[in-house]
XYZ file of C-alpha atoms in Angstrom:
367
model
C 1.846 25.648 14.500
C 4.959 24.084 13.035
C 3.717 22.579 9.758
C 6.362 19.827 9.787
C 5.341 18.822 13.323
C 1.699 18.651 12.209
C 2.546 16.468 9.196
C 4.701 14.239 11.407
C 1.827 13.833 13.884
C -0.839 13.164 11.245
C 1.338 10.440 9.705
C 0.914 8.453 12.930
C -2.892 8.772 13.036
C -4.102 5.250 12.104
C -7.260 6.404 10.320
C -5.145 8.642 8.031
C -2.398 6.139 7.202
C -4.452 4.629 4.384
C -4.782 8.054 2.729
C -2.643 9.332 -0.165
C 0.319 11.395 1.047
C -1.089 14.416 -0.786
C -4.301 14.176 1.267
C -2.377 14.077 4.559
C -0.368 17.148 3.547
C -3.556 18.954 2.533
C -5.223 18.153 5.869
C -2.093 19.449 7.654
C -2.578 22.813 5.926
C -6.213 23.106 7.029
C -6.363 21.889 10.653
C -6.895 24.336 13.528
C -5.263 23.972 16.967
C -7.615 23.828 19.982
C -6.849 23.438 23.709
C -9.037 22.390 26.651
C -8.542 22.043 30.414
C -9.258 18.848 32.321
C -13.003 18.483 32.933
C -13.970 20.874 30.152
C -16.598 19.702 27.680
C -15.602 19.599 24.041
C -19.187 18.728 23.072
C -22.425 17.928 24.845
C -25.089 15.602 23.507
C -27.141 17.240 20.767
C -24.624 19.978 19.997
C -23.530 20.542 16.441
C -19.986 19.343 15.652
C -17.907 21.825 13.707
C -15.279 19.423 12.419
C -13.242 16.239 12.773
C -10.927 16.182 15.796
C -7.524 14.488 16.179
C -6.027 14.115 19.666
C -2.499 15.573 19.729
C -2.018 15.303 23.497
C -4.242 14.121 26.351
C -7.347 11.944 26.744
C -11.088 12.401 26.346
C -14.081 10.462 27.661
C -16.968 9.730 25.315
C -20.270 8.761 26.950
C -23.804 8.389 25.707
C -26.666 6.117 24.666
C -25.818 4.534 21.338
C -29.195 2.940 20.573
C -32.655 4.413 20.151
C -34.056 2.827 23.330
C -31.271 4.515 25.395
C -30.720 1.248 27.282
C -27.194 0.722 25.996
C -25.228 3.489 27.738
C -21.484 3.286 27.069
C -18.379 5.086 28.268
C -15.012 4.817 26.530
C -11.838 6.827 26.157
C -9.914 8.281 23.245
C -6.169 8.940 23.395
C -3.333 10.403 21.337
C -3.679 9.721 17.595
C -7.402 8.860 17.918
C -10.052 10.957 16.182
C -13.701 11.651 16.953
C -16.849 13.301 15.511
C -15.719 11.832 12.212
C -19.144 10.876 10.902
C -21.975 12.865 12.515
C -22.518 16.647 12.267
C -24.725 16.391 15.384
C -23.539 14.147 18.211
C -25.432 11.750 20.437
C -22.779 11.686 23.166
C -20.920 13.875 25.617
C -17.188 14.365 25.023
C -15.167 15.724 27.948
C -11.434 16.252 28.518
C -9.947 13.893 31.135
C -6.610 15.748 31.083
C -5.214 18.933 29.629
C -6.023 18.427 25.999
C -4.587 19.560 22.670
C -6.610 18.828 19.533
C -6.297 19.447 15.822
C -9.652 20.190 14.201
C -10.347 19.783 10.486
C -13.310 22.085 9.716
C -16.327 20.130 8.532
C -16.437 21.983 5.211
C -13.266 20.017 4.333
C -14.674 16.673 5.525
C -14.574 15.303 1.959
C -10.821 14.927 2.485
C -11.682 12.127 4.933
C -13.098 10.051 2.050
C -10.247 9.764 -0.488
C -11.117 7.891 -3.652
C -7.922 5.794 -3.675
C -5.166 4.872 -1.231
C -2.381 6.137 -3.527
C -3.497 9.300 -5.298
C -6.400 11.692 -5.696
C -6.582 11.001 -9.431
C -9.454 8.640 -10.209
C -9.225 9.050 -13.983
C -8.981 5.429 -15.147
C -7.652 6.510 -18.537
C -4.592 8.277 -17.094
C -3.959 6.162 -14.031
C -1.113 3.642 -14.346
C -2.494 0.087 -14.624
C -0.318 -1.239 -11.784
C -1.624 1.501 -9.466
C -5.118 0.314 -10.300
C -4.127 -3.268 -9.444
C -2.586 -2.221 -6.105
C -5.494 0.013 -5.042
C -7.274 -1.626 -2.102
C -10.543 -0.742 -0.380
C -10.139 -0.017 3.352
C -12.566 -1.938 5.575
C -11.160 -0.575 8.842
C -7.769 0.711 10.033
C -6.244 -2.806 9.970
C -8.226 -4.493 7.179
C -8.253 -3.893 3.426
C -9.955 -5.685 0.551
C -8.753 -6.209 -2.998
C -8.872 -8.350 -6.108
C -5.799 -10.218 -7.358
C -5.717 -10.613 -11.113
C -4.950 -14.047 -12.509
C -1.171 -14.463 -12.670
C -0.458 -11.313 -10.643
C 1.768 -11.646 -7.543
C -0.153 -11.674 -4.241
C 2.859 -10.322 -2.364
C 2.559 -6.864 -3.945
C -1.059 -6.317 -2.890
C -0.323 -7.599 0.626
C 2.597 -5.145 0.805
C 0.234 -2.364 -0.243
C -2.003 -3.301 2.699
C 0.958 -3.294 5.109
C 2.274 0.026 3.753
C -1.083 1.656 4.464
C -0.828 0.966 8.214
C 2.476 2.780 8.880
C 3.705 6.388 8.892
C 4.330 7.373 5.273
C 7.926 8.279 6.169
C 8.646 4.708 7.273
C 9.519 2.962 4.042
C 9.506 -0.759 3.279
C 13.010 -2.257 3.538
C 12.301 -6.021 3.489
C 9.571 -8.627 3.372
C 9.296 -12.392 3.666
C 6.195 -14.002 2.163
C 4.758 -17.532 2.139
C 2.179 -18.921 -0.296
C -0.003 -21.444 1.526
C -3.058 -22.220 -0.615
C -4.290 -21.479 -4.103
C -6.455 -18.389 -4.238
C -9.683 -17.740 -6.125
C -9.320 -14.807 -8.537
C -13.097 -14.489 -8.886
C -13.667 -13.228 -5.330
C -11.986 -10.535 -3.200
C -9.089 -11.192 -0.850
C -9.266 -9.742 2.671
C -5.910 -8.464 3.944
C -5.736 -8.487 7.754
C -2.797 -6.475 9.124
C -1.252 -7.031 12.574
C 0.756 -4.075 13.912
C 3.553 -6.124 15.494
C 5.981 -3.290 16.275
C 6.014 0.512 16.203
C 9.167 2.397 17.196
C 10.200 5.951 16.252
C 12.221 4.744 13.242
C 10.990 1.166 12.739
C 7.751 -0.718 12.191
C 6.895 -4.373 11.570
C 3.670 -5.702 10.082
C 2.233 -9.156 9.496
C -0.401 -9.532 6.776
C -2.751 -12.491 6.380
C -4.514 -12.816 3.025
C -7.860 -14.492 3.700
C -10.384 -16.078 1.357
C -13.359 -18.206 2.418
C -12.174 -17.877 6.044
C -8.817 -19.489 5.199
C -5.363 -17.887 5.200
C -4.040 -18.448 1.678
C -0.898 -16.306 2.035
C 0.991 -14.344 4.689
C 3.999 -12.067 4.910
C 6.117 -10.198 7.427
C 7.196 -6.708 6.314
C 9.701 -4.361 7.967
C 9.676 -0.584 7.556
C 12.399 1.937 8.359
C 12.541 5.710 8.446
C 15.407 6.906 6.228
C 18.696 7.506 8.054
C 22.253 8.280 7.012
C 24.591 5.302 7.325
C 27.410 3.315 5.736
C 26.954 2.853 2.013
C 28.649 0.492 -0.431
C 27.808 -1.465 -3.549
C 30.033 -4.198 -4.957
C 27.975 -5.083 -8.035
C 28.660 -3.221 -11.286
C 26.212 -2.417 -14.051
C 26.497 -4.997 -16.871
C 27.226 -3.769 -20.367
C 23.879 -4.214 -22.137
C 21.977 -2.324 -24.852
C 19.668 0.510 -23.832
C 16.075 -0.681 -23.434
C 14.810 1.691 -26.124
C 17.035 -0.150 -28.629
C 15.475 -3.523 -27.764
C 12.146 -4.904 -28.918
C 9.385 -6.121 -26.581
C 8.374 -9.760 -26.845
C 4.627 -10.269 -27.264
C 3.186 -12.210 -24.321
C 6.410 -12.228 -22.315
C 4.902 -10.177 -19.494
C 2.368 -12.891 -18.767
C 5.073 -15.556 -18.608
C 3.402 -17.396 -21.525
C 2.919 -16.661 -25.194
C -0.617 -15.380 -25.728
C -2.768 -16.979 -28.426
C -2.567 -14.675 -31.486
C -6.321 -13.946 -31.498
C -6.358 -12.509 -27.955
C -6.279 -8.707 -27.964
C -4.901 -6.864 -24.964
C -7.035 -4.105 -23.524
C -5.357 -0.712 -23.569
C -7.152 1.303 -20.838
C -8.365 0.555 -17.325
C -12.051 0.011 -16.669
C -13.872 -0.790 -13.440
C -13.556 -4.535 -14.162
C -10.375 -4.957 -16.224
C -6.802 -3.702 -16.361
C -4.297 -3.834 -19.260
C -1.071 -5.671 -18.567
C 0.841 -3.236 -16.308
C 4.496 -3.767 -17.320
C 6.897 -3.300 -20.208
C 9.646 -5.907 -20.567
C 12.589 -5.814 -22.993
C 14.753 -8.976 -22.858
C 18.465 -8.435 -23.516
C 18.629 -11.856 -25.210
C 15.161 -12.868 -26.497
C 16.437 -16.275 -27.646
C 16.567 -17.395 -24.019
C 12.786 -17.292 -23.910
C 12.408 -20.190 -26.344
C 10.438 -22.722 -24.290
C 11.664 -25.750 -26.212
C 15.426 -25.145 -26.065
C 17.790 -25.884 -23.182
C 19.685 -22.824 -21.947
C 21.722 -21.531 -19.004
C 19.682 -20.665 -15.857
C 20.254 -16.918 -16.063
C 18.494 -13.985 -17.646
C 18.706 -10.215 -18.071
C 15.852 -7.962 -19.055
C 14.752 -4.347 -18.719
C 11.445 -3.823 -16.968
C 9.261 -0.912 -15.864
C 5.667 -0.163 -14.974
C 3.550 1.307 -17.751
C 2.329 4.864 -17.256
C 3.363 7.447 -14.674
C 3.145 6.581 -10.973
C 2.560 9.049 -8.105
C 5.621 10.257 -6.184
C 5.050 7.812 -3.318
C 8.046 5.595 -2.577
C 5.802 3.090 -0.790
C 3.945 2.478 -4.054
C 7.175 2.220 -6.072
C 8.489 -0.472 -3.703
C 5.234 -2.415 -3.903
C 5.528 -2.237 -7.696
C 9.164 -3.351 -7.411
C 7.962 -6.445 -5.550
C 5.370 -6.975 -8.274
C 8.033 -6.767 -10.998
C 10.390 -9.116 -9.154
C 7.855 -11.956 -9.054
C 6.797 -12.015 -12.700
C 9.346 -14.233 -14.453
C 12.238 -15.298 -12.275
C 10.841 -18.678 -11.134
C 10.868 -19.843 -14.761
C 14.617 -19.249 -15.094
C 15.300 -22.409 -13.074
C 13.539 -24.427 -15.788
C 15.882 -23.297 -18.571
C 18.343 -26.232 -18.324
C 15.443 -28.722 -18.459
C 13.479 -27.476 -21.438
C 12.964 -29.692 -24.458
C 10.404 -30.121 -27.183
C 7.154 -31.585 -25.963
C 7.871 -30.890 -22.273
C 5.572 -28.389 -20.531
C 6.674 -28.226 -16.877
C 4.789 -26.126 -14.352
C 6.104 -24.268 -11.321
C 4.654 -22.531 -8.280
C 6.002 -20.070 -5.707
C 6.278 -21.319 -2.130
C 7.905 -18.243 -0.638
C 9.362 -14.900 -1.663
C 11.815 -12.552 0.093
C 13.169 -9.183 -0.975
C 15.315 -6.357 0.425
C 15.288 -2.704 -0.644
C 18.472 -0.636 -0.195
C 17.697 2.595 -2.045
C 14.811 4.625 -3.398
C 13.936 4.052 -7.053
C 11.173 4.720 -9.534
C 9.363 1.636 -10.777
C 8.140 3.568 -13.826
C 11.758 4.073 -14.978
C 13.648 1.284 -16.726
C 15.259 -1.181 -14.274
C 17.693 -3.896 -15.316
C 16.729 -7.283 -13.862
C 19.690 -9.698 -13.677
């Protein structure tokens, strides 16, 4: 088998799209090719299953009684990109080829690969995992639904983008999104992210994500994904002349958008219930962050995610969206600040375009 063709195929299998890229590549190394003629049984009821099967080409019919009283007899079909015998080592149904059939079989001794611990990486060590990866790790409910917790003050758009990114081929990378904030969310309960697969073409995909709490849509976005292609390339903007970030000092509390009370200590490592603040920010001109002094509505600061992120561009773009929504809304308040005035602001919508790959754990200049 051509290993690249196998990886390309597995990237389009919906049940695998929520897996870390490293898990998909590992599965590609271990699968075995099997072929069947039309009418041939892959399994009969009661036979032991030797692995998890992915349909490369063709269709199968699955039939059997799915309840103990045998009164509920069902027949349904599986097609290209579907998988079967995922859960049971011994089956309660017949599986027969309806056409000439090509399957990839992952031997059952490697079935643990079908239960990855996170959607981004195989590393579950909370002490070494980057805090923002922890924040953007969602729990899959099914192939189109994920569940997560949004920390107080953290942008919802980034976690919704993580949900969308885990329903496309890993080689289709986020290039734009348009988000709308509808209702205030409750940070004490999970958010359910429901993903609609609006479009799937060889090089393009479009997803809509509804963020649902208490049976209400509190937020939604449309995200577009594009497989990398060569094309025209230009950039008119030039890099401003600013000090290197390592020569600038961080401002305590700036990441949260407010100055923290001096007695509040920040946690330094992830736990199952808490995450340290995930970013480092170095303002080029710290004076502009005085909340009682009028200033020009502009800002420049260096920003990056704390820790080391996996080499997954989808994650880096989700983190880029996270970084973009931390402070910029407050810039519009600069000309109106004065002593004794404490204005508030909320996001109504948020759009962003991505033109090149980048690493969100390297310093980025925000202008």
